[in-house]
Coordinates of C-alpha atoms in Angstrom, one line a residue:
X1 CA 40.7 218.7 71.0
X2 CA 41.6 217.0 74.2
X3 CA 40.9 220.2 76.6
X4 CA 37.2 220.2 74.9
X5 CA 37.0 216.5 75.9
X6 CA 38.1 217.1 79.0
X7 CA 35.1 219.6 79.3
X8 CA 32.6 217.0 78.3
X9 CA 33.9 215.0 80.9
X10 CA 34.0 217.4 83.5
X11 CA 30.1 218.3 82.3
X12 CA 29.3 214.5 83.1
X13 CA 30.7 214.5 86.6
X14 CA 28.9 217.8 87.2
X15 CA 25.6 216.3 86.0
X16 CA 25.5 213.1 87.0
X17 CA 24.7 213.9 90.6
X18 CA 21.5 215.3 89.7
X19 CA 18.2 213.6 88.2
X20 CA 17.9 216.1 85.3
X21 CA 14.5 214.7 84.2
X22 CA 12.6 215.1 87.8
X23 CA 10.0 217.8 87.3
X24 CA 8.5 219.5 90.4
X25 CA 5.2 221.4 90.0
X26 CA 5.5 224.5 92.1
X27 CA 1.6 226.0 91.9
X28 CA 2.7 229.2 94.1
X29 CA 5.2 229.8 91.3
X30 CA 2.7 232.1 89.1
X31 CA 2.4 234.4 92.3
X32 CA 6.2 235.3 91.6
X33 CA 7.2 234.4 88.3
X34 CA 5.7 235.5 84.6
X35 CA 3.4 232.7 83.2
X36 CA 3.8 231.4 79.8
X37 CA 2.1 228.4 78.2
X38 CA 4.4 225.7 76.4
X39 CA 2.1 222.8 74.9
X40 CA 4.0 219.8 74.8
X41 CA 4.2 216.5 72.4
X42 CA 6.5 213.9 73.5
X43 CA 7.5 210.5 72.4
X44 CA 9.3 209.6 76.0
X45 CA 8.3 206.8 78.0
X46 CA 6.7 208.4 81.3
X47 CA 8.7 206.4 84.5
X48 CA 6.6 205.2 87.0
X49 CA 7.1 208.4 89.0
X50 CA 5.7 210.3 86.3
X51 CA 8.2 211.9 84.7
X52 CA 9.4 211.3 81.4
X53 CA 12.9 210.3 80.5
X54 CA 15.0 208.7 77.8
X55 CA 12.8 205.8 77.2
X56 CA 11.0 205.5 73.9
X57 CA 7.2 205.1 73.7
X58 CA 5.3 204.6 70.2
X59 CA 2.2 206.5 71.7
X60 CA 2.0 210.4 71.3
X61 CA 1.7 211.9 74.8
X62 CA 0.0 215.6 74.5
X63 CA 0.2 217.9 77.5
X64 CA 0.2 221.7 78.6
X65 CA 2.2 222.9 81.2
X66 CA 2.7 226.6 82.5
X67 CA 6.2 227.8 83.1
X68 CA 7.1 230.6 84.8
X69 CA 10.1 233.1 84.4
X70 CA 11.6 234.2 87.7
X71 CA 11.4 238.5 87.9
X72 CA 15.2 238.5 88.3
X73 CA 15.6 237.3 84.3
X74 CA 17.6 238.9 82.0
X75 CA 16.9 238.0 78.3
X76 CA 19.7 235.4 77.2
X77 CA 20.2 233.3 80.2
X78 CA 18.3 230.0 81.5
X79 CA 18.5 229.7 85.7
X80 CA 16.6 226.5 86.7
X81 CA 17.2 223.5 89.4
X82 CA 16.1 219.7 88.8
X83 CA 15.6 220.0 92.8
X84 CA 13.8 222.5 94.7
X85 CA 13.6 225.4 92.7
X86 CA 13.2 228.6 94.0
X87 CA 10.8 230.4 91.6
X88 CA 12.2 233.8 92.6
X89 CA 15.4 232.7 90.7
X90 CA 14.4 230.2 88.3
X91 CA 12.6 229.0 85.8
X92 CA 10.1 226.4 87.0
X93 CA 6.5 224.5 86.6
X94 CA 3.8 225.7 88.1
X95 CA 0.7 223.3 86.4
X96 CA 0.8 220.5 84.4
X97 CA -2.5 219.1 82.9
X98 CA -2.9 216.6 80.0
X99 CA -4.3 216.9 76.9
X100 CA -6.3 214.2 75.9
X101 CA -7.7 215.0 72.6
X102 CA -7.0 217.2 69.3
X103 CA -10.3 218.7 69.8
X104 CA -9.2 219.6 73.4
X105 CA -6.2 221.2 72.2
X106 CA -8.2 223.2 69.3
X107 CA -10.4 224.6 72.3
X108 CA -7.1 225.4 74.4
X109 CA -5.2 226.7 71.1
X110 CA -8.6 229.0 70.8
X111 CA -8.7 230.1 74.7
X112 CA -5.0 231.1 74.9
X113 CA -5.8 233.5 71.3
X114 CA -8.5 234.9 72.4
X115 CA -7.5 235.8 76.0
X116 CA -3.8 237.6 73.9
X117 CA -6.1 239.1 71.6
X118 CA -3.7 237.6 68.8
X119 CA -5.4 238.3 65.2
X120 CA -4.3 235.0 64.0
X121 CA -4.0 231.3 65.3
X122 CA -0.1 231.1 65.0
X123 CA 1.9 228.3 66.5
X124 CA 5.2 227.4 67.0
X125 CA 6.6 224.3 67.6
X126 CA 10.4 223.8 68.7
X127 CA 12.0 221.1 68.7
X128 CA 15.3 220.3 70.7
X129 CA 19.0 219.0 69.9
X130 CA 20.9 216.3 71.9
X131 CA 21.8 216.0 75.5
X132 CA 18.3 217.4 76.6
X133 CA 15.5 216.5 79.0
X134 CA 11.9 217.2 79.0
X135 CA 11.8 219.9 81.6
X136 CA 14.6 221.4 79.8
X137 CA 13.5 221.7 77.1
X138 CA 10.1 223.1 78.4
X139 CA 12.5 225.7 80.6
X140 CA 14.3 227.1 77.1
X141 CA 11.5 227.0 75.2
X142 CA 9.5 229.5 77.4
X143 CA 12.8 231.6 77.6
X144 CA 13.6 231.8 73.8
X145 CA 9.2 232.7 73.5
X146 CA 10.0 235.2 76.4
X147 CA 12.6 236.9 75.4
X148 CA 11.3 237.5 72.1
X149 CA 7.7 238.3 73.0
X150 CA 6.9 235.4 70.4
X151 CA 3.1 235.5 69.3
X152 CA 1.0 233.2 69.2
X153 CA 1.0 230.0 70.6
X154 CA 3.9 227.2 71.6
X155 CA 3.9 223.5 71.2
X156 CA 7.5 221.7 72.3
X157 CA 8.1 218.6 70.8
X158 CA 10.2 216.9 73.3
X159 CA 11.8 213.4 71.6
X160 CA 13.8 210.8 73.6
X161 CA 17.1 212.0 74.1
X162 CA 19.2 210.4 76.6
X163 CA 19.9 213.5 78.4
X164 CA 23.2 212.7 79.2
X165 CA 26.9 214.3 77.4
X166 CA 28.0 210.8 76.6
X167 CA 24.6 209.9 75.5
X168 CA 25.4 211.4 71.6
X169 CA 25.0 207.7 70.3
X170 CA 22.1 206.6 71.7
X171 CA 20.8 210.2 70.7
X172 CA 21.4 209.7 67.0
X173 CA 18.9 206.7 67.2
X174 CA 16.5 208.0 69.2
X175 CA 16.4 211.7 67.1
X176 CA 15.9 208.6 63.8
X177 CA 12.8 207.2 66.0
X178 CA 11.5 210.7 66.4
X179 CA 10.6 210.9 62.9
X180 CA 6.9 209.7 63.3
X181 CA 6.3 211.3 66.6
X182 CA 7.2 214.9 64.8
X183 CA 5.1 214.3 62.1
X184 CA 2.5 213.5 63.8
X185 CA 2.4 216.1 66.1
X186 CA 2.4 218.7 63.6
X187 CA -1.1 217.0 61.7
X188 CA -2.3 217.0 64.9
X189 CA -1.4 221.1 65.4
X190 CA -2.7 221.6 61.8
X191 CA -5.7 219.4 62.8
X192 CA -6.2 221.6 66.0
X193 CA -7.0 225.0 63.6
X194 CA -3.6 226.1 63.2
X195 CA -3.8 228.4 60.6
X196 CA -0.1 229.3 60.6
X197 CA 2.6 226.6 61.5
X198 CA 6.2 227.9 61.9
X199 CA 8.7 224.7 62.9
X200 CA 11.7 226.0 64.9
X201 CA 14.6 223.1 65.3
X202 CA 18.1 223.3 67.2
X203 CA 20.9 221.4 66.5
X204 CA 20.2 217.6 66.4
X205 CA 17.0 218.6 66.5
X206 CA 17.4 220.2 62.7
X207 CA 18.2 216.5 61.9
X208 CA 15.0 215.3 63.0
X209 CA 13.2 217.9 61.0
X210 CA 15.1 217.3 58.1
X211 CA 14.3 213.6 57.8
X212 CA 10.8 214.1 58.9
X213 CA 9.8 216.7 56.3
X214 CA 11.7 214.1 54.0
X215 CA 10.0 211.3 54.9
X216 CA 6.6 213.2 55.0
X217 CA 7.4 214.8 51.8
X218 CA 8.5 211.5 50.0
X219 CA 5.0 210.0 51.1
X220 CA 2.5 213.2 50.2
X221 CA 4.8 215.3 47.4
X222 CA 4.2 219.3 48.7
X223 CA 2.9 218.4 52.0
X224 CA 6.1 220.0 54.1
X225 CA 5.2 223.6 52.1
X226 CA 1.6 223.7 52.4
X227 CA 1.5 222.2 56.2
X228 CA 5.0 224.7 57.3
X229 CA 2.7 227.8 55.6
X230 CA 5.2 230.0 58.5
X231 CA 8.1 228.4 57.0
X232 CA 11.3 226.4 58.8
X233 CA 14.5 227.8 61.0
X234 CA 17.3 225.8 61.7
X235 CA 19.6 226.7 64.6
X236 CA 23.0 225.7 65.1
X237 CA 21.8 222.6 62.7
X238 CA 24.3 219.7 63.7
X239 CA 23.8 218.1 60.2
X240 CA 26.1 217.2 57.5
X241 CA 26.1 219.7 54.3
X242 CA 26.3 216.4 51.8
X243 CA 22.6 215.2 53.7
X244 CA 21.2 218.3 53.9
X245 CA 21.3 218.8 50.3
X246 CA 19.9 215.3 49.6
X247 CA 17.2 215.6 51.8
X248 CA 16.4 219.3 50.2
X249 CA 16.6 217.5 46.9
X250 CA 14.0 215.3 47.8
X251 CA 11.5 218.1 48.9
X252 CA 8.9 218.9 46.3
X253 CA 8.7 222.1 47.5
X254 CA 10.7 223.9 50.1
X255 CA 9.1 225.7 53.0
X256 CA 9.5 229.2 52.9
X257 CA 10.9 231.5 54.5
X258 CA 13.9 228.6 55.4
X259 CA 16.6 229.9 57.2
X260 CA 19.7 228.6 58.5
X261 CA 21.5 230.2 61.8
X262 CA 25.3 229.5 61.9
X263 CA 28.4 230.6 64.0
X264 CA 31.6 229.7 62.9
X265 CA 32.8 229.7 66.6
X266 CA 30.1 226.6 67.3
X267 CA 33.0 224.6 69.2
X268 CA 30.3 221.6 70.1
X269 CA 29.8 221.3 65.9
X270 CA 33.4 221.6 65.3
X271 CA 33.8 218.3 67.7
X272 CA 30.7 217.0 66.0
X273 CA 32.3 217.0 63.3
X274 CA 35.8 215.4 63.9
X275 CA 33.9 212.8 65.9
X276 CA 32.9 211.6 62.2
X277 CA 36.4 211.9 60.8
X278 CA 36.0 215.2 59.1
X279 CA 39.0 217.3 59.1
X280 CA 37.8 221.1 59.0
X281 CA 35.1 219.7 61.4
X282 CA 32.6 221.7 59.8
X283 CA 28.8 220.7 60.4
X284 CA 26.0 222.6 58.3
X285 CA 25.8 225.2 61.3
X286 CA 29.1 226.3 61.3
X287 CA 29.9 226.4 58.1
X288 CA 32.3 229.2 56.6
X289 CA 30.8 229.0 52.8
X290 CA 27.5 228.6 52.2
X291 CA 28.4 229.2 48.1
X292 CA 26.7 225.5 47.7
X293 CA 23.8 225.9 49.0
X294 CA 23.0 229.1 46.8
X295 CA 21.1 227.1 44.5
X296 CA 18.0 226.7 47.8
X297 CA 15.8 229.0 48.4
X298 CA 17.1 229.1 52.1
X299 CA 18.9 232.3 53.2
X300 CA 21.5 231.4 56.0
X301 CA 22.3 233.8 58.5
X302 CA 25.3 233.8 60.5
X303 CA 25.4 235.1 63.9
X304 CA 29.4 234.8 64.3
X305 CA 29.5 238.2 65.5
X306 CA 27.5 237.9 68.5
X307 CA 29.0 234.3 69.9
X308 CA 31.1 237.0 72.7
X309 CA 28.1 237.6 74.6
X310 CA 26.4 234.6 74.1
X311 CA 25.9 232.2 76.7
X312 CA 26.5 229.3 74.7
X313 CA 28.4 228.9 71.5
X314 CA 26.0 226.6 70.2
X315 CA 23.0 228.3 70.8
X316 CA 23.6 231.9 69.9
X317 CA 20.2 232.9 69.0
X318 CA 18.5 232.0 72.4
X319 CA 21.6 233.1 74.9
X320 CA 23.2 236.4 73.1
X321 CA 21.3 239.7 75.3
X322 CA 22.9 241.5 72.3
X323 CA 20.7 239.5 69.6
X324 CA 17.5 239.1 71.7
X325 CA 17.8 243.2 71.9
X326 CA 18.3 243.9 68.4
X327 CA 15.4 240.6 67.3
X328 CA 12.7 242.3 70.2
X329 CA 13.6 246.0 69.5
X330 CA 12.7 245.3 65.7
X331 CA 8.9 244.7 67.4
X332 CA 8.1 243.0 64.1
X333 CA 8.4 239.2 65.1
X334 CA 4.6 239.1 64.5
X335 CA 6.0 239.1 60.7
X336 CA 8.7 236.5 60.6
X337 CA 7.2 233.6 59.6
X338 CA 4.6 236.3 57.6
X339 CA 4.0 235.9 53.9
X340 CA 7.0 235.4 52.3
X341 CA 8.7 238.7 51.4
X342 CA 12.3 239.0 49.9
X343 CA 14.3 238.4 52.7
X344 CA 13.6 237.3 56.0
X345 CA 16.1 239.6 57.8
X346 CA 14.0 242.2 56.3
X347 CA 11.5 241.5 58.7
X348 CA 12.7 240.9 62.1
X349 CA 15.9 243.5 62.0
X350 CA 15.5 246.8 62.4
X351 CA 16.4 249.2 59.1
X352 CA 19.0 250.6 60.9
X353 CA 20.7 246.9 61.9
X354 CA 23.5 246.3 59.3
X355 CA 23.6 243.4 57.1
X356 CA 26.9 242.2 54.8
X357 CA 26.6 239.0 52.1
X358 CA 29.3 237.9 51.7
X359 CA 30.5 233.6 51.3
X360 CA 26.6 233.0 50.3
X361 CA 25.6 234.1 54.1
X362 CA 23.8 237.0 55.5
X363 CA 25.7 238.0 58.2
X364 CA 24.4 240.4 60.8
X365 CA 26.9 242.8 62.4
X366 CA 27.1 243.4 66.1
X367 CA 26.4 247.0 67.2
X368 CA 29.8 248.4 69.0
X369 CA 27.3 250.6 71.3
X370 CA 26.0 248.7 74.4
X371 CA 22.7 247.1 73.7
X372 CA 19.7 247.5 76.1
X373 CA 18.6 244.4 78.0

């Protein structure tokens, strides 16, 4: 316990010297790196330098930016610089533009489908955990889309966080404050001719979305099933198991498909949890039963086996090559948000990927032969 302390600290020190929320626009960028298109809601206060930081604003700030991926990327890993990015290398911004209206992001939402030929106005919205700044979260939201060839389009929903390792606190409140702001942005996505909404959430973020589809839910009974019509994925959710069944219980209807991504090996939950006085240190997303939660229509999927190549041990799904190979070589994420079929692992795994139940999880077995990246 002390030695992962000892990280966090060592994380501060290492952090502290730079200005993780500064932003630089690099136009030239496109010329080297891979464009993609992040939308982006946010409920930070903009600074008077114009970036936006930890401070909370009541108003709905709607934006697109373009992010580029450097040509040296491999799928898994996240290369950026709060200071003078070299695009060659890392990820970066090359455009920023606001977005003023919903009937401005309706036109954009039809522009970006029609120049990708996509068959259907999909969008995804993802929305981030703790300890994470709004260029950030704009740099792994383009790499997760990336690295899965994710159709359709991307909105970011970029909440308050302090942005800062010892900032878990004030993070707490400001995920709480969120609430509206990620309500609000998906009417505003549903108003803007979505005609499927998937809501991606990782780690603190899953907290958010939990008490926001609970809140929404509690006001308009059904509203979180028929507006999520793409259905719900927790990652890494850093959300007690006792809450999370309450706030289930109090859903009318529960999105579907809902899954749940897990590791056992998720050290960050397992200090999560003994920060709140639990003994096993066990968090919803690294739990090692899911027997409980049978009686949901959720299916959780753990993703224990691939924590060795991952990146990070709390965020598997975006930083394993191995799991990126096996999710992109399926070449069926079109379908995983689809109309609901009998298992969701049934359609973004390949038939030959192999699958055990066991402990009410799904749990998807590493391949011993190297995986192409």
């Amino acid at each position: 316990m002390i030695k992962h302390v000892l990280a966090i600290c060592m994380a501060v020190l290492l952090t502290g010297c730079a200005d993780r929320d500064l932003m630089p626009i690099l136009p030239d960028a496109v010329q080297v790196g891979t464009p993609l298109t992040v939308f982006a809601t946010t409920t930070r206060e903009m600074e008077p330098d114009g970036t936006f930081g930890f401070g909370r604003s009541d108003q709905l700030q709607m934006m697109e930016l373009t992010v580029t991926i450097p040509p040296t990327h491999s799928p898994g890993e996240l290369s950026y610089r709060h200071k003078n990015p070299d695009p060659h290398k890392n990820f970066a911004i090359a455009a920023e533009h606001p977005v003023a209206s919903v009937a401005e992001l309706r036109s954009r939402f039809i522009r970006e489908q029609q120049e990708n030929n996509w068959p259907l106005r999909e969008v995804t919205i993802f929305v981030h955990g703790y300890n994470s700044t709004h260029p950030e979260t704009a740099y792994r939201a383009a790499q997760m889309a990336h690295d899965v060839d994710l159709p359709g389009s991307l909105v970011m929903y970029s909440w308050p966080s302090r942005g800062r390792a010892f900032g878990y606190a004030y993070d707490i409140d400001s995920m709480l404050f969120a609430r509206d702001g990620l309500e609000e942005t998906i009417r505003r996505v549903k108003r803007a001719g979505a005609q499927r909404i998937i809501l991606v959430a990782h780690s603190m973020g899953s907290a958010l979305t939990m008490e926001m589809l609970r809140q929404a839910d509690l006001h308009d009974p059904g509203w979180a099933a028929r507006t999520l019509n793409g259905g719900v994925m927790l990652i890494s959710p850093d959300l007690d198991v006792d809450l999370f069944e309450s706030q289930m219980a109090d859903l009318r209807t529960v999105p579907q498909p809902f899954a749940v991504m897990v590791s056992e090996k998720d050290r960050i939950l397992n200090i999560s949890g003994r920060l709140r006085g639990t003994n096993q240190g066990e968090r919803l997303g690294n739990i090692k039963s899911a027997d409980r939660l049978e009686k949901w229509p959720i299916e959780v999927i753990d993703l224990t086996a691939f924590n060795a190549d991952a990146a990070s041990g709390h965020f598997v799904a975006a930083t394993s090559p191995s799991l990126l190979a096996v999710l992109r070589s399926a070449g069926n994420v079109s379908r995983v948000f689809g109309p609901v079929d009998p298992s969701l692992l049934q359609q973004i795994l390949p038939q030959s990927q192999k699958v055990v139940n066991t402990q009410g999880k799904l749990m998807i077995e590493r391949q011993q032969r190297r995986e192409n990246r």
